Amino acid sequence: MTDANAALRARDLQVFWHPCTQMKDHETLPLIPIRRARGVWLEDYDGRRYLDAISSWWVNLFGHGHPHIDARIRDQLDTLAHVITAGFTHEPAVTLAERLIARAPPGLGRVFYAENGSAAVEIALKMSFHAWRNQGRTRKTRFVALTGGYHGETLGALAVGSVELYRETYGPLLMPTLQAPSPDCYLRAEGESWESHSRRMLEPMAALLEAQHAEICAVIIEPLVQCAGHMRMHHPAYLSGLRALCDRYQVHLIADEIAVGFGRTGTFFACEQAGITPDFLCVGKGLTGGYLPLSAVLTTDAIYQCFYDDYTTLRAFLHSHSYTGNALGCAAALATLDLFEQRPVLDDNRALAAHLARALVPLTEHPHVGEVRQTGLIAAVEMTPCGDRRSHYPWQERRGLRVYRHGLTRGVLLRPLGNVVYFMPPYVTTAEEIDLMVQVAREGIALATAG
Ligand code: PMP
């Protein structure tokens, strides 16, 4: 590599401790300093370009440097960047709440803001517990999470996640939670349909809720796709069944749509595919089109009313982040929602998803691919030693990292999760760019699984 990048890289390694990174890796794995980004392309200081096949950690929906979002943020900057939202309010936060409610499944009438996904999850957990407490249901203190789930990395969010390494490492700090088996269809029996497997997985959930509902506040789930947990997918029948179980046993349902919301799975919200309304809907990531940190929890008027009382009853919800409802973030989110109204984005996404599915067909025959699965614009390729769903490569071999390295040499940012190579492209990716990312992934998989 020539090296206009070298100077920044060297300075970086002196001071910047990066997320999700063993920093020692960077002794051999070069960091990529990005100078600018346009559309789906990132560009480094040498002018080398990288196709952002993972939407910069699943946040970017309409490409980098989108003129409409850029302009809306600039306009907002001219009037108000941020103001305290306790005792004060501003137009973008109010309009955004109205527009989110209009887009959400029916029955969600209140919006509480935060600034990242983990914070939204913390808020939903606290609100659920506190709503029960305010109703005198003080025995309800526990949460049910699914195996393979991921909800962020603050301590409450980690406690309801089940990514093994995190649990193992931070376990002693985490509140105890109850776990139910994931409806993850990768684990289905040979010949079983997604729907049948997903429905069957409601049985252990029903047993758990029946036995312990008196002490359970809520069940938390990533609807349709457990993203960080290796892009494992399930059928919407699980969600409708889970909603019914939660109703039967008086347990809240928290839908974490931080990764899957905003059109990613084929509908605006994934819950729509099951026709359900959760008690709490967490959104983040794509909410601002990938521009600014903003998240929100939508909930029902019934939950809101559990907190609404005279001050001296001390029933108010207790949560206050400095940047709650940041005006620039809200402006970016409003611009993002505009884009959904300016074009038939969901139809376009379905066409692009169909193209992606066709491009992936050859990989289904690969001798070291256990499964190719897809929900909307999320597709995943599971690398396995024997090309079946039972065998797996030891994580220590870091085969996904080989795919990542190969991608960089070919100008495509792929960032496998363990042995799972996945695609979560921005919605503005062209069919040709989809072909390129899949082609490069195929090459990477061939290299990573050769010996
Ligand atoms: N929930 C889900 C489903 C996520 O995928 C993530 C982030 N990957 C989070 C919560 C946490 O969001 P953040 O990283 O913004 O805290």
XYZ file of C-alpha atoms and ligand atoms in Angstrom:
467
model
C 0.000 0.000 0.000
C 1.236 3.519 -0.739
C 0.682 5.441 2.191
C -1.193 8.623 2.570
C -3.055 6.591 5.174
C 0.038 5.854 7.230
C 0.285 9.091 9.170
C -3.259 8.959 10.532
C -2.958 5.253 11.190
C 0.163 5.826 13.279
C -1.430 8.651 15.262
C -4.562 6.570 15.767
C -2.693 3.668 17.284
C -1.178 6.004 19.856
C -4.497 7.168 21.264
C -7.682 5.576 19.917
C -8.937 2.413 21.592
C -11.377 0.919 19.047
C -14.657 -0.903 19.718
C -15.022 -4.637 19.251
C -11.296 -4.958 18.601
C -8.319 -6.799 20.009
C -5.996 -3.861 19.419
C -3.000 -6.184 19.012
C -4.563 -7.398 15.749
C -3.585 -4.054 14.297
C 0.075 -5.038 14.448
C -0.687 -6.998 11.286
C -4.129 -5.875 10.194
C -4.030 -2.332 8.868
C -6.636 0.096 10.105
C -8.423 1.841 7.272
C -8.621 5.609 7.759
C -11.644 6.938 5.898
C -11.399 10.425 4.487
C -14.867 10.698 3.042
C -17.874 8.663 2.001
C -20.492 9.035 -0.700
C -23.399 6.715 -1.358
C -22.337 3.156 -0.608
C -18.647 3.917 -1.023
C -16.060 4.725 1.624
C -12.796 6.284 0.494
C -9.431 6.291 2.228
C -6.598 8.837 2.007
C -5.084 7.037 -0.958
C -8.330 7.275 -2.895
C -8.968 3.557 -2.411
C -12.670 2.802 -2.210
C -14.601 0.264 -0.144
C -18.151 -0.834 -0.808
C -19.997 -0.612 2.526
C -21.807 -3.972 2.365
C -22.751 -3.806 6.055
C -24.131 -0.258 6.146
C -21.442 0.798 8.646
C -22.679 -1.508 11.403
C -26.223 -1.606 10.058
C -26.963 2.071 10.531
C -26.762 3.533 7.055
C -29.937 3.174 5.021
C -29.705 5.642 2.140
C -25.989 5.960 1.633
C -23.381 8.313 2.973
C -23.611 12.018 2.225
C -27.238 11.911 1.195
C -28.170 15.404 -0.033
C -31.573 15.494 1.675
C -30.310 14.374 5.086
C -27.268 16.647 4.794
C -29.484 19.647 4.022
C -31.976 18.920 6.792
C -29.188 18.707 9.389
C -27.607 21.932 8.087
C -30.962 23.719 8.334
C -31.444 22.478 11.861
C -27.975 23.685 12.764
C -29.020 27.191 11.814
C -31.712 27.268 14.482
C -31.089 24.772 17.284
C -28.510 22.023 17.802
C -29.594 20.850 21.207
C -31.574 21.872 24.240
C -32.440 20.216 27.524
C -35.708 18.281 27.098
C -36.752 18.214 30.760
C -39.090 21.165 31.066
C -38.331 22.234 27.480
C -39.231 20.864 24.086
C -38.582 21.514 20.412
C -40.357 21.016 17.154
C -38.199 18.270 15.600
C -38.612 16.016 18.655
C -42.382 16.470 18.686
C -42.771 15.956 14.940
C -40.528 12.931 15.011
C -42.567 11.372 17.823
C -45.756 11.996 15.826
C -44.287 10.506 12.695
C -42.830 7.459 14.433
C -46.182 6.754 16.062
C -47.901 7.069 12.688
C -45.484 4.505 11.213
C -45.484 2.076 14.137
C -47.834 -0.839 14.742
C -51.188 0.436 16.083
C -51.448 1.143 19.801
C -48.034 2.692 20.386
C -48.744 6.275 21.352
C -45.762 7.497 23.368
C -42.104 8.038 22.527
C -39.173 8.223 24.943
C -35.841 9.214 23.372
C -32.295 8.082 24.028
C -29.106 8.251 22.030
C -28.087 4.687 21.236
C -29.570 1.241 21.018
C -28.276 -0.021 24.340
C -29.808 2.954 26.115
C -33.159 2.269 24.446
C -33.013 -1.302 25.725
C -32.158 -0.115 29.249
C -35.144 2.226 29.111
C -37.529 -0.497 27.952
C -36.355 -2.855 30.711
C -36.655 -0.190 33.413
C -40.011 1.027 32.128
C -41.434 -2.482 32.093
C -40.267 -3.221 35.633
C -41.392 0.193 36.864
C -44.814 -0.025 35.217
C -45.491 -3.280 37.070
C -44.149 -1.789 40.291
C -46.448 1.203 39.970
C -49.334 -1.252 39.680
C -48.308 -2.949 42.903
C -46.877 -5.977 41.091
C -43.570 -5.796 42.951
C -42.766 -9.486 42.565
C -42.229 -8.909 38.867
C -38.479 -8.316 38.656
C -37.174 -10.712 36.006
C -36.773 -10.715 32.239
C -36.894 -13.522 29.725
C -34.333 -13.419 26.949
C -33.714 -15.779 24.060
C -30.583 -17.783 23.495
C -28.522 -16.168 20.743
C -30.036 -12.741 21.407
C -28.114 -9.474 21.505
C -29.407 -6.161 22.792
C -26.357 -3.995 23.348
C -23.458 -3.760 25.722
C -24.395 -1.702 28.734
C -24.903 -3.932 31.743
C -28.691 -4.243 31.595
C -28.640 -4.834 27.855
C -25.816 -7.366 28.238
C -27.800 -9.202 30.898
C -30.591 -9.901 28.415
C -28.123 -10.804 25.667
C -26.620 -14.226 25.323
C -23.535 -13.846 23.180
C -21.322 -16.309 24.994
C -18.092 -14.379 25.222
C -19.783 -11.365 26.779
C -21.726 -13.434 29.268
C -18.645 -15.373 30.227
C -16.562 -12.263 30.713
C -19.023 -9.924 32.391
C -21.294 -12.577 33.936
C -20.527 -11.634 37.540
C -21.784 -8.107 36.899
C -25.069 -9.045 35.226
C -28.556 -9.329 36.716
C -29.826 -12.878 36.496
C -32.249 -13.411 33.626
C -34.352 -16.317 32.445
C -33.538 -17.837 29.085
C -35.792 -19.510 26.578
C -34.511 -21.322 23.476
C -34.356 -19.213 20.354
C -36.673 -20.047 17.444
C -33.471 -19.849 15.316
C -34.294 -21.931 12.235
C -30.686 -22.906 11.616
C -31.268 -25.369 14.450
C -34.402 -26.889 12.906
C -34.617 -30.605 12.331
C -33.744 -31.923 8.882
C -36.727 -31.429 6.593
C -38.642 -29.276 9.082
C -40.094 -25.973 7.849
C -39.183 -22.619 9.362
C -42.740 -22.162 10.473
C -43.041 -25.525 12.157
C -39.715 -25.116 13.962
C -40.570 -21.590 15.070
C -43.948 -22.668 16.402
C -42.398 -25.610 18.242
C -40.026 -23.251 20.003
C -43.033 -21.547 21.581
C -43.526 -24.610 23.768
C -40.565 -24.066 26.115
C -41.441 -20.367 26.238
C -45.023 -21.238 27.222
C -43.768 -23.581 29.935
C -41.419 -20.936 31.324
C -44.090 -18.238 31.367
C -46.645 -20.547 32.891
C -44.296 -21.501 35.701
C -42.809 -18.098 36.463
C -45.027 -15.348 35.058
C -45.706 -13.932 38.510
C -42.099 -12.804 38.695
C -41.561 -11.920 35.028
C -41.758 -8.323 33.781
C -41.160 -8.884 30.076
C -39.831 -11.030 27.273
C -37.326 -9.305 24.986
C -36.806 -10.389 21.388
C -35.157 -9.274 18.164
C -38.062 -9.818 15.765
C -37.314 -12.095 12.765
C -33.501 -11.858 12.836
C -31.092 -12.233 15.745
C -28.483 -10.074 14.169
C -25.302 -9.992 16.246
C -25.978 -13.629 17.195
C -24.929 -14.733 13.707
C -27.893 -13.457 11.686
C -30.113 -16.310 12.782
C -33.680 -16.078 11.535
C -37.153 -17.266 12.452
C -40.693 -17.288 11.123
C -43.194 -14.541 12.042
C -45.422 -17.250 13.551
C -43.117 -17.180 16.566
C -43.847 -13.502 17.131
C -47.610 -13.871 16.939
C -47.445 -16.892 19.256
C -45.213 -14.997 21.667
C -47.578 -12.010 21.707
C -50.445 -14.332 22.619
C -48.410 -15.971 25.389
C -47.400 -12.605 26.833
C -51.049 -11.541 26.872
C -52.147 -14.773 28.472
C -49.573 -14.550 31.263
C -49.561 -10.769 31.769
C -45.986 -10.257 30.698
C -44.780 -7.355 28.550
C -43.278 -7.912 25.132
C -40.227 -5.825 24.218
C -39.433 -5.819 20.504
C -35.862 -4.732 19.881
C -36.034 -3.482 16.276
C -32.825 -1.503 16.597
C -31.195 -3.529 13.825
C -34.227 -4.807 11.910
C -36.485 -1.737 11.897
C -36.903 0.801 9.087
C -37.481 -1.515 6.169
C -34.616 -3.950 6.670
C -36.728 -7.125 6.745
C -39.192 -6.242 3.983
C -41.736 -4.334 6.075
C -41.191 -1.015 7.816
C -41.073 -2.787 11.177
C -40.456 -6.530 11.424
C -43.370 -6.927 13.886
C -45.757 -6.035 11.066
C -45.094 -9.419 9.453
C -46.741 -11.042 12.454
C -49.423 -8.385 12.785
C -48.475 -7.689 16.390
C -47.946 -4.646 18.566
C -45.317 -5.035 21.279
C -45.621 -3.172 24.589
C -42.241 -1.596 23.908
C -40.640 -1.043 20.526
C -36.949 -0.096 20.612
C -35.535 1.692 17.576
C -32.106 3.126 16.859
C -29.351 2.625 14.283
C -31.123 3.425 10.959
C -33.438 5.915 12.669
C -31.155 8.777 11.611
C -30.133 7.139 8.337
C -26.780 6.363 9.945
C -25.878 9.979 10.625
C -26.253 10.725 14.313
C -26.715 8.766 17.506
C -30.411 8.714 18.362
C -32.743 5.993 19.574
C -36.248 5.768 20.953
C -38.623 3.530 22.839
C -42.226 3.573 21.695
C -44.803 2.359 24.148
C -48.538 2.254 24.746
C -50.780 4.735 26.493
C -51.564 1.996 29.004
C -47.899 1.900 30.059
C -47.734 5.700 30.083
C -50.742 5.846 32.390
C -48.978 3.612 34.917
C -46.614 6.530 35.562
C -49.038 9.451 35.240
C -49.949 10.720 38.708
C -49.399 13.496 41.232
C -45.730 14.277 41.788
C -45.833 13.262 45.443
C -46.765 9.696 44.573
C -43.232 9.442 43.142
C -44.400 7.322 40.253
C -42.621 9.214 37.487
C -40.236 7.312 35.260
C -36.638 7.782 36.363
C -34.338 8.155 33.405
C -32.475 11.204 32.182
C -29.729 11.256 29.602
C -28.147 14.610 28.774
C -28.744 14.334 25.049
C -32.337 13.011 25.211
C -34.145 14.082 22.045
C -31.156 15.844 20.506
C -32.450 18.247 17.868
C -29.833 17.487 15.206
C -30.501 13.771 15.599
C -34.246 14.347 15.338
C -33.719 16.402 12.176
C -31.676 13.582 10.641
C -34.424 11.128 11.572
C -37.122 13.325 10.052
C -35.125 13.545 6.837
C -34.758 9.763 6.865
C -38.517 9.330 7.245
C -39.002 11.793 4.362
C -36.979 9.471 2.159
C -39.379 6.632 2.908
C -42.175 8.881 1.694
C -40.430 10.174 -1.418
C -39.904 6.741 -2.945
C -41.538 3.317 -2.627
C -38.537 2.219 -0.562
C -40.066 -1.044 0.645
C -40.917 -2.080 -2.934
C -37.428 -1.120 -4.102
C -35.955 -3.110 -1.220
C -37.979 -6.170 -2.139
C -36.664 -6.008 -5.690
C -33.096 -5.592 -4.439
C -33.576 -8.444 -1.950
C -34.765 -10.685 -4.785
C -31.653 -9.769 -6.755
C -29.475 -10.546 -3.751
C -31.193 -13.923 -3.380
C -30.485 -14.779 -7.024
C -26.864 -13.707 -6.698
C -26.441 -15.996 -3.687
C -27.803 -19.141 -5.376
C -24.364 -20.478 -6.425
C -23.211 -20.341 -2.811
C -25.938 -22.757 -1.753
C -24.008 -25.478 -3.634
C -20.644 -24.631 -2.098
C -19.073 -27.640 -0.308
C -18.304 -25.529 2.758
C -21.531 -23.640 3.049
C -24.021 -25.020 5.579
C -26.802 -22.608 4.755
C -27.660 -19.461 2.855
C -30.561 -17.651 4.496
C -32.244 -14.362 3.949
C -34.920 -12.108 5.382
C -35.441 -8.957 3.333
C -32.155 -7.152 2.902
C -30.302 -9.283 5.421
C -28.590 -12.335 3.955
C -26.177 -14.701 5.655
C -23.902 -17.488 4.512
C -22.849 -20.010 7.122
C -19.386 -21.483 6.486
C -19.082 -25.048 7.787
C -16.412 -27.742 7.319
C -18.756 -30.367 5.840
C -21.264 -28.080 4.149
C -24.038 -29.111 6.520
C -25.758 -27.447 9.439
C -24.265 -29.753 12.042
C -20.532 -29.227 11.619
C -18.763 -26.011 12.525
C -15.299 -24.514 12.311
C -13.643 -23.754 15.652
C -13.814 -20.021 16.346
C -10.060 -19.943 16.996
C -9.439 -20.438 13.271
C -10.939 -17.018 12.575
C -12.083 -17.926 9.088
C -14.384 -14.945 8.966
C -11.347 -12.710 9.378
C -9.898 -14.216 6.199
C -13.031 -13.183 4.351
C -12.747 -9.697 5.847
C -9.112 -9.392 4.742
C -9.913 -10.615 1.276
C -12.800 -8.153 1.032
C -10.479 -5.273 1.828
C -8.053 -6.266 -0.917
C -11.005 -6.195 -3.334
C -12.547 -2.985 -2.037
C -15.548 -4.481 -0.262
C -16.252 -4.088 3.443
C -17.573 -7.455 4.637
C -17.377 -8.068 8.356
C -18.308 -11.677 9.101
C -19.673 -12.652 12.498
C -17.547 -15.695 13.307
C -18.132 -18.153 10.481
C -21.111 -16.260 9.113
C -20.557 -13.996 6.144
C -23.486 -11.630 5.863
C -24.792 -8.781 3.752
C -26.744 -5.839 5.119
C -26.281 -3.302 2.339
C -27.593 0.260 2.238
C -30.920 0.460 0.379
C -29.348 2.527 -2.387
C -26.951 -0.235 -3.408
C -27.282 -1.052 -7.124
C -27.756 -4.531 -8.557
C -24.194 -4.351 -9.943
C -22.838 -3.460 -6.523
C -24.756 -6.379 -5.003
C -23.134 -8.637 -7.612
C -19.721 -7.268 -6.684
C -20.170 -7.822 -2.963
C -21.432 -11.352 -3.486
C -18.635 -12.149 -5.935
C -16.020 -10.922 -3.469
C -17.674 -12.855 -0.662
C -17.574 -15.997 -2.800
C -13.879 -15.529 -3.404
C -13.336 -14.873 0.298
C -15.300 -17.952 1.311
C -13.345 -20.092 -1.148
C -10.081 -18.841 0.377
C -11.280 -19.076 3.964
C -12.532 -22.650 3.632
C -9.619 -24.008 1.578
C -7.772 -26.131 4.107
N -30.086 -4.197 19.869
C -29.746 -4.762 18.704
C -30.686 -5.761 18.095
C -28.548 -4.441 18.086
O -28.200 -5.039 16.924
C -27.708 -3.479 18.683
C -26.388 -3.056 18.057
N -25.745 -3.950 17.253
C -28.096 -2.892 19.881
C -29.305 -3.264 20.446
C -27.250 -1.887 20.575
O -27.228 -0.694 19.895
P -26.039 0.332 20.125
O -24.805 -0.299 19.561
O -26.468 1.558 19.384
O -25.944 0.560 21.595
